[in-house]
Amino acid sequence: MTGELRDGMPFVGGRLWIDFVNSATATMGDFLETPDGWRRWIAAADLPPAATGEVPDVGPARDLRTALATLLAHLIRQTRPPQQAIDAVNRHLGEVAVRKQLQIRDGVLVIGAATTGGNDVLAAIAQDFADFAADFEPHRLRHCSGPDCTLAFYDTARNATRRWCSMALCGNRHKVKTHRARKLVCD
């Protein structure tokens, strides 16, 4: 499943953990506010359901999201993150065995993570963060330039000049605003 908006939720971050942080937005609300919202987010993220078939509790999901949001902010500022946020991610990494597994996504062979035991969904998110943190370029991690947008993303473009969470969302708003301002000056 691909796309910038899935079931009305933004998936523009370029990484699972960033999209998870983006599940609480200033303009769209908090998608983890209810168990049903959390269930919808898991499905939209194309994550496998928990081994038990039950949707994981929302409380630990919110706690992990808070820790990852803290880490995101520190990574963007290139400052030392608090140990408490690191410990929160490590708890999810430590409770589950994760192994690499070949998968086909959008017709392309990729390496994914298969988890067993514990909370599979949160472990997959924590594992995605750990993989990211091991090898990323800090200047590519940023927040959208939209004045009302709180979404973050990892810029994978060759020249690393992406400004918007999405051209279809904030980028288009900016183009329309600029066009209208230019038209008013010319009229």
PDB file of C-alpha atoms in Angstrom:
ATOM      1  CA  MET A   1       0.000   0.000   0.000  1.00  0.00           C
ATOM      2  CA  THR A   2       1.480   3.351  -1.005  1.00  0.00           C
ATOM      3  CA  GLY A   3       0.456   6.974  -1.200  1.00  0.00           C
ATOM      4  CA  GLU A   4       0.778  10.167   0.735  1.00  0.00           C
ATOM      5  CA  LEU A   5      -2.634   9.898   2.367  1.00  0.00           C
ATOM      6  CA  ARG A   6      -3.950   6.509   3.413  1.00  0.00           C
ATOM      7  CA  ASP A   7      -7.367   6.329   5.009  1.00  0.00           C
ATOM      8  CA  GLY A   8      -7.062  10.088   5.606  1.00  0.00           C
ATOM      9  CA  MET A   9      -3.741   9.729   7.442  1.00  0.00           C
ATOM     10  CA  PRO A  10      -0.414  11.209   6.283  1.00  0.00           C
ATOM     11  CA  PHE A  11       2.362   8.852   5.203  1.00  0.00           C
ATOM     12  CA  VAL A  12       4.894  11.357   3.903  1.00  0.00           C
ATOM     13  CA  GLY A  13       7.834  10.813   6.246  1.00  0.00           C
ATOM     14  CA  GLY A  14       9.781   8.364   4.135  1.00  0.00           C
ATOM     15  CA  ARG A  15      10.267   6.052   7.126  1.00  0.00           C
ATOM     16  CA  LEU A  16       7.825   4.059   9.242  1.00  0.00           C
ATOM     17  CA  TRP A  17       8.950   5.656  12.513  1.00  0.00           C
ATOM     18  CA  ILE A  18       8.572   9.186  11.103  1.00  0.00           C
ATOM     19  CA  ASP A  19       5.087   8.372   9.829  1.00  0.00           C
ATOM     20  CA  PHE A  20       4.322   7.058  13.317  1.00  0.00           C
ATOM     21  CA  VAL A  21       5.460  10.370  14.855  1.00  0.00           C
ATOM     22  CA  ASN A  22       3.321  12.127  12.234  1.00  0.00           C
ATOM     23  CA  SER A  23       0.243  10.263  13.523  1.00  0.00           C
ATOM     24  CA  ALA A  24      -0.386  13.284  15.770  1.00  0.00           C
ATOM     25  CA  THR A  25      -0.733  16.423  13.680  1.00  0.00           C
ATOM     26  CA  ALA A  26      -1.825  19.945  14.496  1.00  0.00           C
ATOM     27  CA  THR A  27      -4.215  20.065  11.549  1.00  0.00           C
ATOM     28  CA  MET A  28      -5.500  16.475  11.297  1.00  0.00           C
ATOM     29  CA  GLY A  29      -5.608  15.491  14.948  1.00  0.00           C
ATOM     30  CA  ASP A  30      -4.269  12.503  16.859  1.00  0.00           C
ATOM     31  CA  PHE A  31      -4.833   9.204  15.080  1.00  0.00           C
ATOM     32  CA  LEU A  32      -3.905   7.249  18.217  1.00  0.00           C
ATOM     33  CA  GLU A  33      -6.628   8.899  20.265  1.00  0.00           C
ATOM     34  CA  THR A  34      -8.814   5.774  20.185  1.00  0.00           C
ATOM     35  CA  PRO A  35      -8.209   2.045  19.748  1.00  0.00           C
ATOM     36  CA  ASP A  36     -10.087   2.234  16.434  1.00  0.00           C
ATOM     37  CA  GLY A  37      -7.802   5.049  15.220  1.00  0.00           C
ATOM     38  CA  TRP A  38      -4.760   2.997  16.247  1.00  0.00           C
ATOM     39  CA  ARG A  39      -6.184  -0.035  14.401  1.00  0.00           C
ATOM     40  CA  ARG A  40      -6.736   2.099  11.289  1.00  0.00           C
ATOM     41  CA  TRP A  41      -3.186   3.502  11.492  1.00  0.00           C
ATOM     42  CA  ILE A  42      -1.679   0.001  11.742  1.00  0.00           C
ATOM     43  CA  ALA A  43      -3.665  -1.104   8.678  1.00  0.00           C
ATOM     44  CA  ALA A  44      -2.789   2.060   6.736  1.00  0.00           C
ATOM     45  CA  ALA A  45       0.892   1.575   7.596  1.00  0.00           C
ATOM     46  CA  ASP A  46       0.601  -1.901   6.091  1.00  0.00           C
ATOM     47  CA  LEU A  47       1.888  -3.513   9.271  1.00  0.00           C
ATOM     48  CA  PRO A  48       0.970  -7.083  10.089  1.00  0.00           C
ATOM     49  CA  PRO A  49      -1.458  -7.474  12.975  1.00  0.00           C
ATOM     50  CA  ALA A  50      -0.074  -8.597  16.309  1.00  0.00           C
ATOM     51  CA  ALA A  51       0.678 -12.294  16.670  1.00  0.00           C
ATOM     52  CA  THR A  52      -2.434 -12.603  18.834  1.00  0.00           C
ATOM     53  CA  GLY A  53      -4.584 -10.888  16.201  1.00  0.00           C
ATOM     54  CA  GLU A  54      -5.481  -8.170  18.709  1.00  0.00           C
ATOM     55  CA  VAL A  55      -4.703  -4.502  18.274  1.00  0.00           C
ATOM     56  CA  PRO A  56      -1.960  -3.451  20.692  1.00  0.00           C
ATOM     57  CA  ASP A  57      -2.892  -1.138  23.556  1.00  0.00           C
ATOM     58  CA  VAL A  58      -2.931   2.560  22.668  1.00  0.00           C
ATOM     59  CA  GLY A  59      -1.072   3.646  25.849  1.00  0.00           C
ATOM     60  CA  PRO A  60       2.302   2.059  25.008  1.00  0.00           C
ATOM     61  CA  ALA A  61       1.915   3.268  21.404  1.00  0.00           C
ATOM     62  CA  ARG A  62       1.492   6.863  22.566  1.00  0.00           C
ATOM     63  CA  ASP A  63       4.466   6.492  24.929  1.00  0.00           C
ATOM     64  CA  LEU A  64       6.683   5.222  22.115  1.00  0.00           C
ATOM     65  CA  ARG A  65       5.462   7.981  19.802  1.00  0.00           C
ATOM     66  CA  THR A  66       6.321  10.612  22.428  1.00  0.00           C
ATOM     67  CA  ALA A  67       9.816   9.156  22.808  1.00  0.00           C
ATOM     68  CA  LEU A  68      10.323   9.061  19.040  1.00  0.00           C
ATOM     69  CA  ALA A  69       9.039  12.633  18.659  1.00  0.00           C
ATOM     70  CA  THR A  70      11.590  13.713  21.272  1.00  0.00           C
ATOM     71  CA  LEU A  71      14.352  11.862  19.437  1.00  0.00           C
ATOM     72  CA  LEU A  72      13.238  13.385  16.124  1.00  0.00           C
ATOM     73  CA  ALA A  73      13.472  16.900  17.557  1.00  0.00           C
ATOM     74  CA  HIS A  74      16.968  16.234  18.905  1.00  0.00           C
ATOM     75  CA  LEU A  75      18.132  14.619  15.672  1.00  0.00           C
ATOM     76  CA  ILE A  76      16.930  17.629  13.663  1.00  0.00           C
ATOM     77  CA  ARG A  77      18.679  20.052  16.043  1.00  0.00           C
ATOM     78  CA  GLN A  78      21.675  17.708  16.238  1.00  0.00           C
ATOM     79  CA  THR A  79      21.634  17.811  20.017  1.00  0.00           C
ATOM     80  CA  ARG A  80      22.005  15.045  22.561  1.00  0.00           C
ATOM     81  CA  PRO A  81      18.670  13.303  23.169  1.00  0.00           C
ATOM     82  CA  PRO A  82      17.522  12.488  26.692  1.00  0.00           C
ATOM     83  CA  GLN A  83      18.311   9.007  27.957  1.00  0.00           C
ATOM     84  CA  GLN A  84      14.633   8.518  28.871  1.00  0.00           C
ATOM     85  CA  ALA A  85      13.616   8.649  25.188  1.00  0.00           C
ATOM     86  CA  ILE A  86      16.374   6.223  24.217  1.00  0.00           C
ATOM     87  CA  ASP A  87      15.340   3.860  27.016  1.00  0.00           C
ATOM     88  CA  ALA A  88      11.717   3.906  25.806  1.00  0.00           C
ATOM     89  CA  VAL A  89      12.783   2.766  22.334  1.00  0.00           C
ATOM     90  CA  ASN A  90      15.199   0.193  23.779  1.00  0.00           C
ATOM     91  CA  ARG A  91      12.381  -1.388  25.813  1.00  0.00           C
ATOM     92  CA  HIS A  92      10.575  -2.233  22.586  1.00  0.00           C
ATOM     93  CA  LEU A  93      13.755  -3.399  20.897  1.00  0.00           C
ATOM     94  CA  GLY A  94      14.615  -5.630  23.840  1.00  0.00           C
ATOM     95  CA  GLU A  95      11.315  -7.428  24.228  1.00  0.00           C
ATOM     96  CA  VAL A  96      11.065  -8.828  20.728  1.00  0.00           C
ATOM     97  CA  ALA A  97      13.251 -10.975  18.537  1.00  0.00           C
ATOM     98  CA  VAL A  98      13.616  -9.294  15.163  1.00  0.00           C
ATOM     99  CA  ARG A  99      15.065 -10.991  12.138  1.00  0.00           C
ATOM    100  CA  LYS A 100      15.565  -9.763   8.601  1.00  0.00           C
ATOM    101  CA  GLN A 101      13.245 -11.224   5.996  1.00  0.00           C
ATOM    102  CA  LEU A 102      12.974 -10.759   2.235  1.00  0.00           C
ATOM    103  CA  GLN A 103       9.658  -9.245   1.161  1.00  0.00           C
ATOM    104  CA  ILE A 104       8.147  -7.874  -2.014  1.00  0.00           C
ATOM    105  CA  ARG A 105       6.739  -4.350  -1.710  1.00  0.00           C
ATOM    106  CA  ASP A 106       5.295  -2.603  -4.716  1.00  0.00           C
ATOM    107  CA  GLY A 107       6.840  -5.257  -6.958  1.00  0.00           C
ATOM    108  CA  VAL A 108      10.358  -4.678  -5.592  1.00  0.00           C
ATOM    109  CA  LEU A 109      12.389  -7.088  -3.504  1.00  0.00           C
ATOM    110  CA  VAL A 110      13.296  -5.466  -0.172  1.00  0.00           C
ATOM    111  CA  ILE A 111      14.601  -6.563   3.191  1.00  0.00           C
ATOM    112  CA  GLY A 112      12.013  -6.211   5.924  1.00  0.00           C
ATOM    113  CA  ALA A 113      11.880  -7.169   9.563  1.00  0.00           C
ATOM    114  CA  ALA A 114       9.933 -10.114  10.891  1.00  0.00           C
ATOM    115  CA  THR A 115       9.236  -9.989  14.625  1.00  0.00           C
ATOM    116  CA  THR A 116       8.147 -12.626  17.066  1.00  0.00           C
ATOM    117  CA  GLY A 117       6.750 -12.216  20.552  1.00  0.00           C
ATOM    118  CA  GLY A 118       5.936  -9.046  22.429  1.00  0.00           C
ATOM    119  CA  ASN A 119       4.207  -6.197  20.647  1.00  0.00           C
ATOM    120  CA  ASP A 120       5.041  -6.818  16.998  1.00  0.00           C
ATOM    121  CA  VAL A 121       3.827  -3.435  15.728  1.00  0.00           C
ATOM    122  CA  LEU A 122       5.717  -1.282  18.224  1.00  0.00           C
ATOM    123  CA  ALA A 123       8.811  -3.461  17.864  1.00  0.00           C
ATOM    124  CA  ALA A 124       8.742  -2.973  14.083  1.00  0.00           C
ATOM    125  CA  ILE A 125       8.502   0.799  14.575  1.00  0.00           C
ATOM    126  CA  ALA A 126      11.335   0.796  17.133  1.00  0.00           C
ATOM    127  CA  GLN A 127      13.437  -1.383  14.815  1.00  0.00           C
ATOM    128  CA  ASP A 128      12.846   1.023  11.931  1.00  0.00           C
ATOM    129  CA  PHE A 129      14.100   3.879  14.110  1.00  0.00           C
ATOM    130  CA  ALA A 130      17.174   1.883  15.176  1.00  0.00           C
ATOM    131  CA  ASP A 131      17.998   1.053  11.542  1.00  0.00           C
ATOM    132  CA  PHE A 132      17.546   4.709  10.609  1.00  0.00           C
ATOM    133  CA  ALA A 133      19.628   6.082  13.499  1.00  0.00           C
ATOM    134  CA  ALA A 134      22.517   3.822  12.574  1.00  0.00           C
ATOM    135  CA  ASP A 135      22.970   5.440   9.163  1.00  0.00           C
ATOM    136  CA  PHE A 136      21.290   8.744   8.330  1.00  0.00           C
ATOM    137  CA  GLU A 137      22.294  12.191   7.139  1.00  0.00           C
ATOM    138  CA  PRO A 138      21.109  14.812   9.671  1.00  0.00           C
ATOM    139  CA  HIS A 139      20.610  17.573   7.076  1.00  0.00           C
ATOM    140  CA  ARG A 140      17.983  15.437   5.332  1.00  0.00           C
ATOM    141  CA  LEU A 141      15.722  15.114   8.399  1.00  0.00           C
ATOM    142  CA  ARG A 142      13.392  18.093   8.705  1.00  0.00           C
ATOM    143  CA  HIS A 143       9.962  19.538   9.333  1.00  0.00           C
ATOM    144  CA  CYS A 144       7.691  20.748   6.562  1.00  0.00           C
ATOM    145  CA  SER A 145       8.065  24.437   5.654  1.00  0.00           C
ATOM    146  CA  GLY A 146       4.290  24.898   5.683  1.00  0.00           C
ATOM    147  CA  PRO A 147       3.487  27.504   8.360  1.00  0.00           C
ATOM    148  CA  ASP A 148       0.700  25.418   9.915  1.00  0.00           C
ATOM    149  CA  CYS A 149       2.169  21.980   9.201  1.00  0.00           C
ATOM    150  CA  THR A 150       3.781  19.861  11.902  1.00  0.00           C
ATOM    151  CA  LEU A 151       4.734  16.894   9.713  1.00  0.00           C
ATOM    152  CA  ALA A 152       8.321  15.677   9.518  1.00  0.00           C
ATOM    153  CA  PHE A 153      10.075  13.815   6.722  1.00  0.00           C
ATOM    154  CA  TYR A 154      13.400  12.414   5.608  1.00  0.00           C
ATOM    155  CA  ASP A 155      14.469  13.981   2.314  1.00  0.00           C
ATOM    156  CA  THR A 156      15.803  11.302  -0.001  1.00  0.00           C
ATOM    157  CA  ALA A 157      16.056  13.551  -3.072  1.00  0.00           C
ATOM    158  CA  ARG A 158      19.515  13.679  -4.597  1.00  0.00           C
ATOM    159  CA  ASN A 159      19.978  17.409  -3.945  1.00  0.00           C
ATOM    160  CA  ALA A 160      18.231  17.343  -0.517  1.00  0.00           C
ATOM    161  CA  THR A 161      16.125  20.445  -1.211  1.00  0.00           C
ATOM    162  CA  ARG A 162      12.667  19.105  -0.363  1.00  0.00           C
ATOM    163  CA  ARG A 163      10.737  21.724   1.629  1.00  0.00           C
ATOM    164  CA  TRP A 164       7.250  20.297   1.913  1.00  0.00           C
ATOM    165  CA  CYS A 165       5.782  17.238   3.558  1.00  0.00           C
ATOM    166  CA  SER A 166       4.042  16.748   0.224  1.00  0.00           C
ATOM    167  CA  MET A 167       3.730  18.785  -2.941  1.00  0.00           C
ATOM    168  CA  ALA A 168       0.073  17.742  -3.102  1.00  0.00           C
ATOM    169  CA  LEU A 169      -0.559  19.112   0.396  1.00  0.00           C
ATOM    170  CA  CYS A 170       1.609  21.988   1.624  1.00  0.00           C
ATOM    171  CA  GLY A 171       3.605  22.525  -1.556  1.00  0.00           C
ATOM    172  CA  ASN A 172       0.470  23.191  -3.559  1.00  0.00           C
ATOM    173  CA  ARG A 173      -0.891  25.555  -0.890  1.00  0.00           C
ATOM    174  CA  HIS A 174       2.343  27.533  -1.112  1.00  0.00           C
ATOM    175  CA  LYS A 175       2.219  27.665  -4.920  1.00  0.00           C
ATOM    176  CA  VAL A 176      -1.390  28.909  -4.861  1.00  0.00           C
ATOM    177  CA  LYS A 177      -0.591  31.532  -2.202  1.00  0.00           C
ATOM    178  CA  THR A 178       2.467  32.741  -4.156  1.00  0.00           C
ATOM    179  CA  HIS A 179       0.501  32.853  -7.411  1.00  0.00           C
ATOM    180  CA  ARG A 180      -2.302  34.878  -5.811  1.00  0.00           C
ATOM    181  CA  ALA A 181       0.156  37.318  -4.247  1.00  0.00           C
ATOM    182  CA  ARG A 182       1.922  37.760  -7.599  1.00  0.00           C
ATOM    183  CA  LYS A 183      -1.397  38.278  -9.365  1.00  0.00           C
ATOM    184  CA  LEU A 184      -2.463  40.969  -6.845  1.00  0.00           C
ATOM    185  CA  VAL A 185       0.803  42.855  -7.425  1.00  0.00           C
ATOM    186  CA  CYS A 186       0.357  42.688 -11.209  1.00  0.00           C
ATOM    187  CA  ASP A 187      -3.297  43.790 -11.174  1.00  0.00           C
TER     188      ASP A 187
END
